[in-house]
Amino acid sequence: MAHPDDHARQAQEDTPRFAPIRLTCPHCGQPLDVVPVLAPPPPPNARLEAPARSSAGLIGRAALSAMQQRLFPFSAAAGPHHQHAGGAANDRDPVTPRPWRTTILVILGIVIIAALLIWFGQPSGGVSETTRPAPAAQPTLATTNVGSPRADEAALLDTLAGYHRAETEAAALLTIEPLLPYLDPTGPFAQRRLAQLAERQRRNAPHRSILVRWGIGAITVDGDTATVVTQETWSNQEAGAVAPEQATVRVTYTLRWEARVGRWLIVESEQMGV
């Protein structure tokens, strides 16, 4: 049997020797001979110990792994193919989760749950007809014989709007021609307007008459006769005047349906100041 001193002597002989290195002491400034020494190599069968894991980290990873296996049991089948023969899998921490796999599974689970909630949250057959909001009711005017095409509000207002435009032209030219398509030629209003224009022609007094704004009031239809109440603001500038003047009046038009021309014609017009 070999003596222990023989083993120590043999270890010293096997250790490589290095020449001393001359250094200067940083404290006293004297020269020093330093011989480098190598640390003995670890035994062949020695294993490096893994750093100690904190108890909080182990508990957190164990809880995450348990929740993952409960929510997604199929994910546990992906683990065994990473184990090696000979018990190499036992060296790996069994509760260490794989971050990328866990993230993918969590996102996939959220998407599936959201899709199921949307799917089951909808009533069968789509949106029911009874749940759709009813269309807003349109405002109605005080009219009679609504089913008659002659009682159409648009037709009455079209005649009045055309008459208002023609008034500007008639005032500038002092002729009744622009007003004729909208007036009943046998009615009192046409006769009165003809006399007014003739008087201005005699005085050579054209003027600039423009409708600034107007509002529609009550509309009443009785057979071939209709009545429309409006409130109108007119701007009138006489020839030679520095600035125009404005006046607001309430006008009641009486119209008659003329089937020959397919239009309502103004028979009479009464106005009063506002």
XYZ file of C-alpha atoms in Angstrom:
274
model
C 0.000 0.000 0.000
C 1.353 3.430 -0.964
C 2.034 5.952 1.796
C 0.048 9.214 1.807
C 3.263 11.172 1.549
C 4.020 9.373 -1.693
C 0.695 10.628 -3.151
C 1.453 14.199 -2.132
C 4.939 13.974 -3.563
C 3.532 12.524 -6.779
C 0.952 15.380 -7.039
C 3.733 17.929 -6.640
C 5.775 16.264 -9.346
C 2.719 16.186 -11.714
C 1.957 19.884 -11.126
C 3.637 22.025 -13.843
C 6.305 24.376 -12.546
C 6.704 27.998 -13.648
C 9.665 30.336 -13.399
C 9.392 33.007 -10.697
C 8.278 36.460 -11.766
C 10.061 39.526 -10.378
C 7.525 42.130 -9.153
C 7.798 45.270 -7.056
C 5.855 45.504 -3.829
C 3.319 48.328 -4.082
C 3.760 49.182 -0.373
C 7.492 49.095 0.351
C 8.926 49.169 -3.163
C 11.131 46.068 -2.593
C 11.552 43.461 -5.363
C 9.564 40.223 -4.885
C 9.792 36.832 -6.633
C 6.311 35.445 -7.299
C 5.710 31.884 -8.555
C 2.366 31.287 -10.322
C 0.337 28.427 -8.832
C -2.447 26.594 -10.682
C -5.504 25.367 -8.831
C -5.837 21.572 -8.825
C -8.386 20.303 -11.380
C -11.684 18.975 -10.036
C -12.162 15.197 -9.791
C -13.560 13.590 -12.925
C -16.756 12.387 -11.228
C -17.547 15.720 -9.526
C -20.828 17.471 -10.523
C -21.484 21.187 -10.480
C -24.306 22.013 -8.133
C -27.079 24.131 -9.526
C -27.645 27.437 -7.778
C -30.184 27.241 -5.038
C -33.646 28.289 -6.127
C -35.692 30.565 -3.949
C -38.840 29.102 -2.421
C -40.988 31.933 -3.874
C -39.766 31.221 -7.400
C -40.395 27.465 -7.035
C -43.912 28.067 -5.708
C -44.712 30.523 -8.514
C -43.465 28.184 -11.241
C -45.323 25.256 -9.701
C -48.590 27.261 -9.578
C -48.155 28.411 -13.197
C -47.466 24.867 -14.374
C -50.476 23.504 -12.467
C -52.777 26.169 -13.940
C -51.416 25.479 -17.422
C -52.030 21.719 -17.084
C -55.562 22.300 -15.737
C -56.610 24.809 -18.416
C -54.721 23.169 -21.299
C -54.241 19.460 -20.483
C -53.163 18.725 -24.054
C -50.014 20.812 -23.550
C -48.566 18.174 -21.176
C -48.212 15.751 -24.100
C -45.636 18.000 -25.757
C -43.122 17.548 -22.935
C -41.919 13.903 -23.054
C -40.261 14.144 -26.456
C -37.700 16.528 -24.949
C -36.539 13.944 -22.379
C -33.445 11.855 -23.011
C -32.842 8.197 -22.187
C -30.958 7.246 -19.037
C -32.855 9.595 -16.688
C -31.523 12.820 -18.221
C -35.000 14.361 -17.933
C -34.874 14.014 -14.163
C -32.026 16.533 -14.042
C -34.295 19.269 -15.449
C -36.601 21.243 -13.178
C -40.041 19.605 -13.696
C -41.962 22.801 -12.861
C -40.017 25.204 -15.075
C -42.507 26.520 -17.705
C -41.584 27.343 -21.265
C -42.382 31.075 -21.665
C -43.054 31.104 -25.398
C -45.313 28.054 -25.247
C -47.236 29.398 -22.274
C -47.752 32.763 -24.018
C -49.057 31.103 -27.182
C -51.438 28.879 -25.219
C -52.779 31.786 -23.152
C -53.384 33.928 -26.255
C -55.048 31.010 -28.029
C -57.297 30.412 -25.024
C -58.334 34.086 -24.878
C -59.164 34.099 -28.599
C -61.241 30.928 -28.286
C -63.150 32.220 -25.247
C -63.841 35.580 -26.943
C -65.087 33.827 -30.086
C -67.411 31.610 -28.031
C -68.798 34.601 -26.135
C -69.488 36.465 -29.379
C -71.062 33.400 -30.987
C -73.375 32.514 -28.102
C -74.134 36.167 -27.337
C -75.973 36.660 -30.640
C -79.670 35.741 -30.848
C -80.590 32.996 -33.256
C -81.410 34.076 -36.777
C -79.483 37.344 -36.609
C -81.164 40.611 -35.735
C -84.861 40.204 -35.223
C -87.210 42.418 -37.131
C -88.894 43.415 -33.879
C -85.624 44.698 -32.404
C -84.839 47.063 -35.261
C -85.619 50.697 -34.473
C -88.642 52.034 -36.246
C -87.973 54.782 -38.779
C -88.500 58.291 -37.503
C -91.911 59.677 -38.294
C -91.864 62.428 -40.876
C -93.504 65.740 -39.952
C -96.926 66.191 -41.460
C -98.668 69.364 -42.502
C -102.263 70.357 -41.900
C -103.595 69.131 -45.234
C -106.648 67.261 -46.447
C -107.017 64.852 -49.369
C -103.483 63.674 -48.772
C -103.940 60.822 -51.211
C -104.513 63.183 -54.128
C -101.389 64.027 -56.195
C -102.570 67.656 -56.419
C -102.318 67.947 -52.625
C -98.635 67.178 -52.714
C -96.723 69.736 -50.677
C -93.831 69.741 -53.136
C -96.155 70.783 -56.003
C -97.582 73.706 -54.017
C -94.179 74.921 -52.870
C -92.773 74.573 -56.378
C -95.334 77.074 -57.655
C -94.589 79.539 -54.849
C -90.807 79.231 -55.247
C -91.075 79.816 -58.998
C -93.272 82.856 -58.406
C -90.733 84.342 -55.955
C -87.913 84.001 -58.485
C -90.042 85.514 -61.227
C -90.892 88.525 -59.035
C -87.240 89.655 -59.105
C -87.166 89.533 -62.915
C -90.558 91.232 -63.292
C -89.513 94.078 -60.962
C -86.339 94.724 -62.950
C -87.991 94.512 -66.416
C -91.397 95.935 -65.439
C -93.240 93.184 -67.313
C -95.678 90.519 -66.147
C -94.368 87.885 -68.552
C -92.116 86.095 -65.992
C -95.109 85.758 -63.603
C -97.651 84.309 -66.043
C -96.656 80.599 -65.620
C -97.524 80.816 -61.907
C -100.639 83.049 -61.903
C -104.244 82.298 -62.704
C -104.825 84.819 -65.553
C -108.462 85.229 -64.548
C -107.768 85.664 -60.832
C -107.725 88.992 -58.960
C -104.039 88.688 -58.040
C -102.906 88.579 -61.688
C -105.045 91.623 -62.477
C -103.609 93.555 -59.525
C -100.002 92.739 -60.398
C -100.598 93.754 -64.007
C -101.878 97.161 -62.879
C -98.917 97.672 -60.512
C -96.372 96.921 -63.222
C -98.171 99.215 -65.691
C -97.978 102.071 -63.195
C -94.205 101.546 -62.762
C -93.765 101.422 -66.524
C -95.477 104.793 -66.805
C -93.121 106.265 -64.192
C -90.122 104.311 -65.507
C -89.393 103.091 -61.974
C -87.764 99.684 -62.037
C -86.671 98.340 -58.684
C -84.606 95.475 -57.291
C -86.860 93.109 -55.308
C -85.292 89.973 -53.756
C -86.759 87.398 -51.355
C -84.309 87.157 -48.450
C -85.982 84.336 -46.499
C -89.349 82.696 -46.086
C -91.080 80.144 -43.881
C -93.978 77.785 -44.564
C -97.004 77.741 -42.292
C -100.299 75.871 -42.574
C -101.267 74.195 -45.852
C -104.904 73.310 -46.475
C -106.270 71.559 -49.533
C -109.953 71.280 -50.403
C -110.525 69.633 -53.750
C -109.051 71.820 -56.488
C -108.356 74.699 -54.100
C -105.453 75.071 -51.661
C -104.391 77.660 -49.128
C -100.755 78.210 -48.064
C -99.628 80.609 -45.329
C -96.052 81.918 -45.471
C -93.900 84.485 -43.747
C -91.603 86.329 -46.140
C -88.832 88.895 -45.790
C -88.228 90.941 -48.937
C -85.384 93.329 -49.782
C -86.427 96.193 -52.063
C -84.181 98.901 -53.516
C -85.696 101.625 -55.649
C -83.754 103.155 -58.519
C -81.453 105.840 -57.184
C -81.745 104.664 -53.559
C -78.530 104.420 -51.554
C -79.398 101.152 -49.771
C -82.198 98.596 -49.939
C -84.993 98.351 -47.399
C -86.329 95.144 -45.877
C -89.868 94.295 -44.857
C -91.384 91.134 -43.366
C -94.973 90.208 -44.195
C -97.333 87.316 -43.569
C -98.882 86.174 -46.843
C -101.881 83.908 -47.432
C -101.920 82.423 -50.929
C -105.000 80.894 -52.526
C -104.161 78.471 -55.332
C -106.174 76.515 -57.872
C -105.220 73.260 -59.533
C -105.061 73.617 -63.318
C -105.149 70.170 -64.933
C -104.340 71.604 -68.374
C -100.857 72.722 -67.308
C -100.483 70.233 -64.426
C -99.647 72.903 -61.863
C -101.100 74.906 -59.007
C -101.754 78.540 -60.014
C -101.954 81.511 -57.651
C -105.448 82.998 -57.645
C -105.205 85.493 -54.766
C -102.616 86.774 -52.323
C -103.318 88.668 -49.108
C -100.584 90.041 -46.915
C -100.143 91.973 -43.714
C -97.083 93.390 -41.985
C -95.367 91.531 -39.156
